[in-house]
Amino acid sequence: MMSLMKMNEYVAIQEKICEKNDYIAPRLYDEYGVNRGLRDDRGVGVLTGLTNISKIVSSKVQNGKKVPCDGELWYRGYRVENLIGSLGEDELGFEKVAYLLLMGELPNAEEQHEFEKIVGGLRTLPSNFTRDVIMKAPTEDIMNSMTRSILTLASYDKNAKDTGVNNSLRQCIQLISEFPMLAVYGYNAYNHYVKNDSMFIHRPAKNLSTAENILMLLRPDKKYSKVEAKVLDTALILHMEHGGGNNSTFTTRVVTSSGSDTYSTMAAAMSSLKGPKHGGANIKVMEMMDNIRGHIKDYEDKDEIEAYLSKILNKEAFDNKGLIYGMGHAVYSLSDPRERVFKDYVVKLAHEKGREKDLRLYENIEELAPELIAKQRKIFKGVSPNVDFYSGFVYDMLGIPMELYTAMFAVARIVGWSAHRIEELITNNRIMRPAYMSIMEKNPQI
């Protein structure tokens, strides 16, 4: 068997050949009118489908001209802030909003109770699944652990290949119920076998919400406060869905269009979400904030903060990429509605946890960064903090380990993926096959 050293030497040489033959000059994209990343420099995306599930608004037409506006996020005809605002002070709405996205309408009290009962009853895994699947080959990459578990769950489903709407809806609801366990148990296995910490596996409670179960499963004493549950529930609702054009949701629809089963479709979506340019963004924010704390003495000194942010923008600090993470969005311009809604809950949790000093640093960066970016960069739309700017801070205050940050995103976004899978199955019957223009030169040698 070839040694790893020899293989590494081989691919190091071949990499140069690939770079030479696979490079495409950026000017050619402009010449042929191809939008890199399927979006132009103003953030306008290529239209690839229609959906009734959600809507993102980032601009409006005034006097015949398109102008930026405060961002809006709609779920099935309801603005997300109104949905969250309609909940009681201590009411947890994950299951209610999940029903809305899946079924297309808000449930009445009886329908909501029935759905919550079904979701709670499905919070279980096949016999010995935790031991035989999750605890085998534990890894720091919880997204990979979850993806392996999703694909393995297909082996326990006698109708795994049935892509009918009825069966697919059943599979989606089951996965929504199981995702918190796949995430937390995956972390528990890693924490024990790799980090040599104590092992505990709690059973989920059928009468608890998704947010409550996550906190209960994660903590040795199973205890959590009402504020903690409310903040996590709000975070999950805000991450649940974000239009059909985000990378993982588009992946869901593309794979669904091929006729693939629910488990393979969700595994593909997971593989998309785990990318640092998508679901892993809040981890980069946390790493950046840790770096800033190490170089800023006074969290109230805006001049000191501004000076260090300028270094980051000039590629002289942090990861030398020139990015202030958590600022800006591919679609939103003036504001991200999720960040606006979330901010109130962040403040409440920070006060409960005694993290006002950290909160002040975040708020100062939120104020200064957009102005600095606007001064130093040529931008075609506004820059504002996005939901990822605060989500990592919230997870940190909740005691959720960083290895689970992207997994928490998945626990929420599985709802949106499921809604889009069902809509794709009902509405379309054609495989998605986008076009690529070939600029290959013919080789006359043979």
Coordinates of C-alpha atoms in Angstrom, one line a residue:
M1 CA 0.0 0.0 0.0
M2 CA 1.3 3.4 -1.0
S3 CA 2.5 5.5 2.0
L4 CA 0.8 8.7 2.9
M5 CA 4.1 10.6 2.4
K6 CA 4.5 9.4 -1.1
M7 CA 0.8 10.2 -1.9
N8 CA 1.3 13.7 -0.5
E9 CA 4.4 14.2 -2.7
Y10 CA 2.5 13.0 -5.7
V11 CA -0.5 15.3 -5.3
A12 CA 1.7 18.3 -4.5
I13 CA 3.2 17.9 -8.0
Q14 CA -0.2 17.3 -9.6
E15 CA -1.7 20.3 -7.9
K16 CA 0.5 22.6 -10.1
I17 CA -0.8 20.9 -13.2
C18 CA -4.4 21.3 -12.1
E19 CA -3.9 25.0 -11.3
K20 CA -2.4 25.5 -14.8
N21 CA -5.2 23.7 -16.7
D22 CA -8.2 24.7 -14.5
Y23 CA -7.6 28.4 -14.2
I24 CA -10.2 30.6 -15.8
A25 CA -9.4 34.3 -16.1
P26 CA -11.9 36.5 -14.2
R27 CA -12.3 38.8 -17.3
L28 CA -13.9 36.0 -19.2
Y29 CA -16.9 36.0 -16.8
D30 CA -17.5 39.6 -17.6
E31 CA -16.9 39.0 -21.3
Y32 CA -19.5 36.3 -21.5
G33 CA -21.9 37.8 -19.0
V34 CA -21.6 35.0 -16.4
N35 CA -22.3 35.9 -12.8
R36 CA -19.7 34.3 -10.5
G37 CA -21.6 32.6 -7.6
L38 CA -24.8 33.2 -9.6
R39 CA -24.9 36.8 -8.3
D40 CA -23.7 40.1 -9.8
D41 CA -21.7 42.7 -7.9
R42 CA -24.9 44.3 -6.7
G43 CA -26.1 41.1 -5.0
V44 CA -28.8 40.3 -7.6
G45 CA -29.1 36.6 -8.1
V46 CA -29.9 34.5 -11.2
L47 CA -33.6 33.5 -11.1
T48 CA -33.8 29.7 -10.9
G49 CA -37.2 28.9 -9.5
L50 CA -40.4 30.0 -7.8
T51 CA -41.5 29.4 -4.2
N52 CA -44.4 30.1 -1.9
I53 CA -42.4 29.3 1.3
S54 CA -40.5 32.5 2.1
K55 CA -39.4 35.8 0.8
I56 CA -36.4 38.1 1.3
V57 CA -36.8 41.9 0.7
S58 CA -33.7 44.1 0.5
S59 CA -34.9 46.8 -1.9
K60 CA -38.0 48.7 -3.1
V61 CA -38.9 50.7 -6.2
Q62 CA -39.3 54.4 -5.6
N63 CA -40.0 56.7 -8.5
G64 CA -39.2 53.9 -10.9
K65 CA -35.8 53.2 -9.4
K66 CA -34.7 50.3 -7.2
V67 CA -33.4 51.6 -3.9
P68 CA -32.1 49.7 -0.8
C69 CA -34.4 49.3 2.1
D70 CA -34.4 47.8 5.6
G71 CA -34.4 44.0 5.1
E72 CA -37.5 41.9 5.5
L73 CA -37.9 38.2 5.9
W74 CA -41.3 36.6 5.4
Y75 CA -42.5 33.0 6.2
R76 CA -45.5 31.9 4.3
G77 CA -46.9 35.5 4.1
Y78 CA -46.0 36.5 7.6
R79 CA -43.1 38.8 8.5
V80 CA -40.8 36.8 10.8
E81 CA -40.7 39.6 13.5
N82 CA -44.5 39.5 13.6
L83 CA -44.5 35.7 14.1
I84 CA -42.0 36.0 16.9
G85 CA -43.8 39.0 18.4
S86 CA -47.1 37.1 18.4
L87 CA -45.7 34.5 20.8
G88 CA -46.2 35.0 24.6
E89 CA -43.4 36.2 26.8
D90 CA -42.4 32.6 27.8
E91 CA -44.1 30.8 24.8
L92 CA -41.7 28.8 22.6
G93 CA -42.7 28.8 19.0
F94 CA -40.3 26.5 17.1
E95 CA -42.9 23.8 16.5
K96 CA -45.7 26.2 15.6
V97 CA -43.5 28.0 13.0
A98 CA -42.2 24.6 11.7
Y99 CA -45.9 23.6 11.1
L100 CA -46.4 26.9 9.2
L101 CA -43.4 26.4 6.9
L102 CA -44.2 22.7 6.3
M103 CA -48.0 22.9 5.8
G104 CA -48.3 26.5 4.5
E105 CA -50.6 27.8 7.1
L106 CA -50.6 28.5 10.8
P107 CA -52.0 25.7 12.9
N108 CA -55.1 26.2 15.2
A109 CA -54.7 25.2 18.8
E110 CA -55.7 21.6 18.1
E111 CA -53.5 21.2 15.1
Q112 CA -50.5 22.7 17.0
H113 CA -51.0 20.4 20.0
E114 CA -51.3 17.4 17.6
F115 CA -48.1 18.4 15.7
E116 CA -46.2 19.0 19.0
K117 CA -47.3 15.6 20.2
I118 CA -46.1 13.9 17.0
V119 CA -42.7 15.7 17.0
G120 CA -42.2 14.8 20.7
G121 CA -43.2 11.2 20.2
L122 CA -40.6 10.9 17.4
R123 CA -37.7 12.1 19.6
T124 CA -36.2 8.6 19.6
L125 CA -33.6 6.7 17.7
P126 CA -33.5 3.0 16.6
S127 CA -32.3 0.5 19.2
N128 CA -28.6 0.8 19.9
F129 CA -28.2 3.5 17.2
T130 CA -26.4 5.9 19.6
R131 CA -23.9 3.2 20.6
D132 CA -23.4 1.5 17.2
V133 CA -23.5 4.6 14.9
I134 CA -22.9 7.9 16.8
M135 CA -20.3 6.6 19.2
K136 CA -18.3 4.8 16.6
A137 CA -15.6 7.0 15.0
P138 CA -16.4 10.1 17.1
T139 CA -15.2 13.4 15.5
E140 CA -14.8 17.1 16.2
D141 CA -16.8 17.7 13.0
I142 CA -20.3 17.2 14.3
M143 CA -21.8 18.0 10.9
N144 CA -20.0 15.0 9.4
S145 CA -21.2 12.9 12.4
M146 CA -24.8 14.0 11.8
T147 CA -24.5 13.4 8.0
R148 CA -23.3 9.9 8.6
S149 CA -26.2 9.3 11.0
I150 CA -28.7 10.6 8.5
L151 CA -27.6 8.3 5.8
T152 CA -27.5 5.4 8.3
L153 CA -31.1 6.1 9.4
A154 CA -32.1 5.2 5.9
S155 CA -31.1 1.6 6.6
Y156 CA -33.8 1.5 9.4
D157 CA -36.6 2.8 7.1
K158 CA -38.4 0.1 5.1
N159 CA -39.7 2.8 2.8
A160 CA -36.5 4.8 2.5
K161 CA -36.6 5.0 -1.3
D162 CA -40.3 6.1 -1.6
T163 CA -40.2 9.7 -2.8
G164 CA -44.0 10.2 -2.6
V165 CA -45.2 13.4 -0.9
N166 CA -46.8 11.4 1.9
N167 CA -43.8 9.4 2.7
S168 CA -41.3 12.2 2.3
L169 CA -43.3 14.4 4.7
R170 CA -43.2 11.6 7.2
Q171 CA -39.5 11.3 6.8
C172 CA -39.0 15.1 7.1
I173 CA -40.9 15.3 10.3
Q174 CA -39.0 12.4 11.8
L175 CA -35.7 14.0 10.9
I176 CA -36.8 17.4 12.4
S177 CA -37.5 15.5 15.6
E178 CA -34.3 13.5 15.6
F179 CA -31.8 16.3 14.6
P180 CA -31.3 17.6 18.2
M181 CA -30.3 14.1 19.3
L182 CA -28.0 13.5 16.4
A183 CA -26.2 16.8 17.1
V184 CA -25.9 16.6 20.9
Y185 CA -25.1 12.9 21.1
G186 CA -22.5 13.4 18.4
Y187 CA -20.9 16.1 20.5
N188 CA -21.2 14.0 23.7
A189 CA -19.3 11.1 22.0
Y190 CA -16.6 13.4 20.8
N191 CA -16.3 15.1 24.2
H192 CA -15.9 11.7 25.9
Y193 CA -13.7 9.7 23.5
V194 CA -11.6 12.5 22.0
K195 CA -11.5 15.2 24.8
N196 CA -11.5 12.6 27.6
D197 CA -14.4 14.2 29.5
S198 CA -17.2 12.5 31.3
M199 CA -19.9 10.8 29.3
F200 CA -23.6 11.3 29.9
I201 CA -26.6 10.6 27.5
H202 CA -29.9 12.0 28.6
R203 CA -33.2 10.8 27.0
P204 CA -35.2 13.6 25.4
A205 CA -38.5 14.6 27.0
K206 CA -41.6 14.3 24.8
N207 CA -43.3 17.2 26.5
L208 CA -40.5 19.7 26.0
S209 CA -39.9 21.9 23.0
T210 CA -36.9 21.6 20.6
A211 CA -35.0 24.4 22.4
E212 CA -35.7 23.0 25.8
N213 CA -34.6 19.5 24.8
I214 CA -31.3 20.8 23.3
L215 CA -30.4 22.6 26.6
M216 CA -31.6 19.7 28.7
L217 CA -29.6 17.1 26.6
L218 CA -26.5 19.2 26.7
R219 CA -26.3 19.8 30.5
P220 CA -25.3 17.3 33.1
D221 CA -28.0 18.6 35.5
K222 CA -30.6 19.1 32.7
K223 CA -31.4 22.6 34.1
Y224 CA -32.1 25.8 32.1
S225 CA -33.8 29.1 32.6
K226 CA -36.9 30.5 30.8
V227 CA -34.8 33.2 29.3
E228 CA -32.3 30.7 28.0
A229 CA -35.0 28.6 26.4
K230 CA -36.7 31.6 24.9
V231 CA -33.5 33.0 23.4
L232 CA -32.5 29.6 21.8
D233 CA -36.0 29.1 20.5
T234 CA -35.9 32.6 18.9
A235 CA -32.5 31.8 17.3
L236 CA -33.9 28.5 15.9
I237 CA -36.9 30.3 14.4
L238 CA -34.7 32.9 12.8
H239 CA -32.4 30.3 11.2
M240 CA -35.2 28.0 10.1
E241 CA -35.6 29.4 6.6
H242 CA -34.1 32.0 4.4
G243 CA -35.5 31.9 0.9
G244 CA -34.9 29.3 -1.8
G245 CA -31.6 30.8 -3.0
N246 CA -29.3 30.1 -0.1
N247 CA -26.7 27.4 -0.9
S248 CA -28.0 24.5 1.2
T249 CA -31.7 25.1 0.3
F250 CA -30.8 25.2 -3.4
T251 CA -28.9 22.0 -2.9
T252 CA -32.0 20.5 -1.3
R253 CA -34.1 21.4 -4.4
V254 CA -31.4 20.3 -6.9
V255 CA -31.0 16.9 -5.3
T256 CA -34.8 16.5 -4.8
S257 CA -35.2 17.2 -8.6
S258 CA -33.0 14.3 -9.4
G259 CA -35.5 11.9 -7.8
S260 CA -33.2 11.1 -4.8
D261 CA -34.6 10.0 -1.4
T262 CA -35.1 12.2 1.6
Y263 CA -32.1 10.9 3.5
S264 CA -29.6 11.5 0.7
T265 CA -31.2 14.9 0.0
M266 CA -30.8 16.1 3.6
A267 CA -27.2 14.7 3.7
A268 CA -26.4 16.8 0.7
A269 CA -27.9 19.9 2.3
M270 CA -25.8 19.2 5.4
S271 CA -22.6 19.0 3.3
S272 CA -23.5 22.4 1.9
L273 CA -24.3 24.0 5.2
K274 CA -21.1 23.0 6.9
G275 CA -19.0 25.1 4.6
P276 CA -17.5 28.2 6.3
K277 CA -18.9 30.5 3.7
H278 CA -22.4 29.3 4.7
G279 CA -23.3 27.8 8.0
G280 CA -19.9 28.2 9.6
A281 CA -20.0 32.0 9.5
N282 CA -20.7 32.5 13.2
I283 CA -17.6 30.5 14.1
K284 CA -15.4 33.0 12.2
V285 CA -17.1 35.8 14.1
M286 CA -16.3 34.2 17.4
E287 CA -12.6 33.6 16.4
M288 CA -12.4 37.2 15.3
M289 CA -13.9 38.5 18.5
D290 CA -11.5 36.5 20.6
N291 CA -8.7 38.0 18.5
I292 CA -10.0 41.5 19.1
R293 CA -10.3 41.0 22.8
G294 CA -6.6 40.1 22.8
H295 CA -5.7 43.4 21.2
I296 CA -8.2 45.8 22.7
K297 CA -7.7 47.1 26.3
D298 CA -10.8 49.3 26.7
Y299 CA -14.1 48.0 25.2
E300 CA -15.5 51.5 25.6
D301 CA -12.7 53.2 23.6
K302 CA -14.1 53.6 20.1
D303 CA -10.9 55.1 18.8
E304 CA -8.9 52.0 19.9
I305 CA -11.5 49.6 18.5
E306 CA -11.7 51.5 15.2
A307 CA -7.9 51.4 14.9
Y308 CA -7.8 47.7 15.2
L309 CA -10.8 47.1 12.9
S310 CA -8.9 49.2 10.3
K311 CA -5.9 46.8 10.7
I312 CA -8.3 43.8 10.1
L313 CA -9.7 45.5 7.0
N314 CA -6.2 46.3 5.7
K315 CA -5.2 42.6 6.1
E316 CA -2.7 43.5 8.9
A317 CA -4.5 41.6 11.7
F318 CA -6.5 38.5 12.6
D319 CA -6.5 36.1 9.6
N320 CA -5.2 38.7 7.1
K321 CA -8.2 38.2 4.8
G322 CA -9.4 41.8 5.1
L323 CA -12.8 40.8 6.4
I324 CA -14.8 41.9 9.4
Y325 CA -16.9 38.8 9.9
G326 CA -20.6 39.2 10.7
M327 CA -20.8 42.3 8.6
G328 CA -22.7 42.4 5.3
H329 CA -24.9 39.9 3.5
A330 CA -25.3 38.6 0.0
V331 CA -28.8 40.0 -0.2
Y332 CA -29.6 42.4 2.6
S333 CA -28.2 45.9 2.4
L334 CA -29.4 48.4 5.0
S335 CA -30.2 45.8 7.7
D336 CA -30.7 42.1 8.3
P337 CA -34.2 41.7 9.9
R338 CA -33.0 38.6 11.8
E339 CA -30.3 40.6 13.5
R340 CA -32.7 43.3 14.5
V341 CA -35.2 40.9 16.0
F342 CA -32.4 38.9 17.7
K343 CA -30.7 41.9 19.3
D344 CA -33.4 42.4 21.9
Y345 CA -33.0 38.8 23.1
V346 CA -29.2 39.0 23.1
V347 CA -29.4 42.0 25.4
K348 CA -31.7 40.1 27.8
L349 CA -29.5 37.1 27.9
A350 CA -26.3 39.2 28.4
H351 CA -27.9 40.9 31.4
E352 CA -28.9 37.5 32.9
K353 CA -25.4 36.1 32.3
G354 CA -23.5 39.2 33.5
R355 CA -21.9 39.7 30.0
E356 CA -22.6 43.4 29.6
K357 CA -19.0 44.2 29.0
D358 CA -18.8 41.8 26.1
L359 CA -22.1 43.1 24.8
R360 CA -20.7 46.6 24.8
L361 CA -17.8 45.5 22.6
Y362 CA -20.2 43.9 20.2
E363 CA -22.3 47.0 20.0
N364 CA -19.3 49.3 19.4
I365 CA -18.1 47.0 16.5
E366 CA -21.7 46.9 15.2
E367 CA -21.6 50.8 15.1
L368 CA -18.1 51.3 13.8
A369 CA -17.6 48.5 11.3
P370 CA -20.1 49.5 8.6
E371 CA -18.7 53.0 8.5
L372 CA -15.2 51.8 8.1
I373 CA -16.1 49.3 5.4
A374 CA -18.0 52.0 3.5
K375 CA -15.0 54.3 3.6
Q376 CA -12.4 51.7 2.5
R377 CA -14.3 49.5 0.0
K378 CA -16.2 50.1 -3.2
I379 CA -19.6 48.7 -2.3
F380 CA -22.8 48.8 -4.3
K381 CA -25.2 48.3 -1.4
G382 CA -25.2 49.1 2.3
V383 CA -23.3 47.1 4.9
S384 CA -24.9 46.1 8.2
P385 CA -24.5 43.3 10.8
N386 CA -26.1 40.0 9.9
V387 CA -27.6 37.4 12.2
D388 CA -24.3 35.6 12.5
F389 CA -22.7 38.5 14.2
Y390 CA -24.6 37.8 17.4
S391 CA -25.5 34.1 17.2
G392 CA -22.1 32.8 18.2
F393 CA -22.2 35.2 21.2
V394 CA -25.6 33.8 22.2
Y395 CA -24.5 30.2 21.9
D396 CA -21.4 31.0 24.0
M397 CA -23.6 32.5 26.7
L398 CA -25.8 29.4 26.6
G399 CA -22.8 27.1 27.1
I400 CA -23.2 25.5 23.7
P401 CA -19.7 24.4 22.6
M402 CA -18.3 25.9 19.4
E403 CA -18.3 22.4 17.8
L404 CA -22.1 22.5 17.8
Y405 CA -22.6 26.0 16.3
T406 CA -23.2 24.9 12.7
A407 CA -25.1 21.9 14.0
M408 CA -27.5 24.3 15.8
F409 CA -28.0 26.0 12.4
A410 CA -28.8 22.5 10.9
V411 CA -31.3 21.7 13.7
A412 CA -33.2 24.8 12.6
R413 CA -32.7 24.8 8.8
I414 CA -33.9 21.2 8.4
V415 CA -37.4 22.7 8.6
G416 CA -36.8 25.0 5.7
W417 CA -35.1 22.2 3.7
S418 CA -38.1 20.0 4.4
A419 CA -40.6 22.6 3.2
H420 CA -38.6 23.2 0.0
R421 CA -38.3 19.4 -0.6
I422 CA -42.1 19.0 -0.4
E423 CA -42.7 22.0 -2.6
E424 CA -40.3 20.7 -5.2
L425 CA -42.0 17.3 -5.2
I426 CA -45.4 18.7 -5.6
T427 CA -44.6 21.5 -8.1
N428 CA -41.9 20.3 -10.4
N429 CA -41.1 17.1 -12.2
R430 CA -37.9 18.0 -14.0
I431 CA -34.3 17.6 -13.0
M432 CA -32.4 20.8 -12.6
R433 CA -29.6 21.0 -15.1
P434 CA -28.0 24.4 -15.3
A435 CA -25.8 25.4 -18.3
Y436 CA -22.1 26.0 -18.3
M437 CA -20.4 27.7 -21.2
S438 CA -17.3 25.8 -22.4
I439 CA -14.2 27.8 -23.2
M440 CA -12.2 24.7 -23.8
E441 CA -9.7 24.9 -26.7
K442 CA -9.6 21.9 -29.0
N443 CA -6.4 19.9 -28.9
P444 CA -5.3 18.8 -32.4
Q445 CA -2.5 16.4 -31.2
I446 CA -4.7 13.2 -31.5

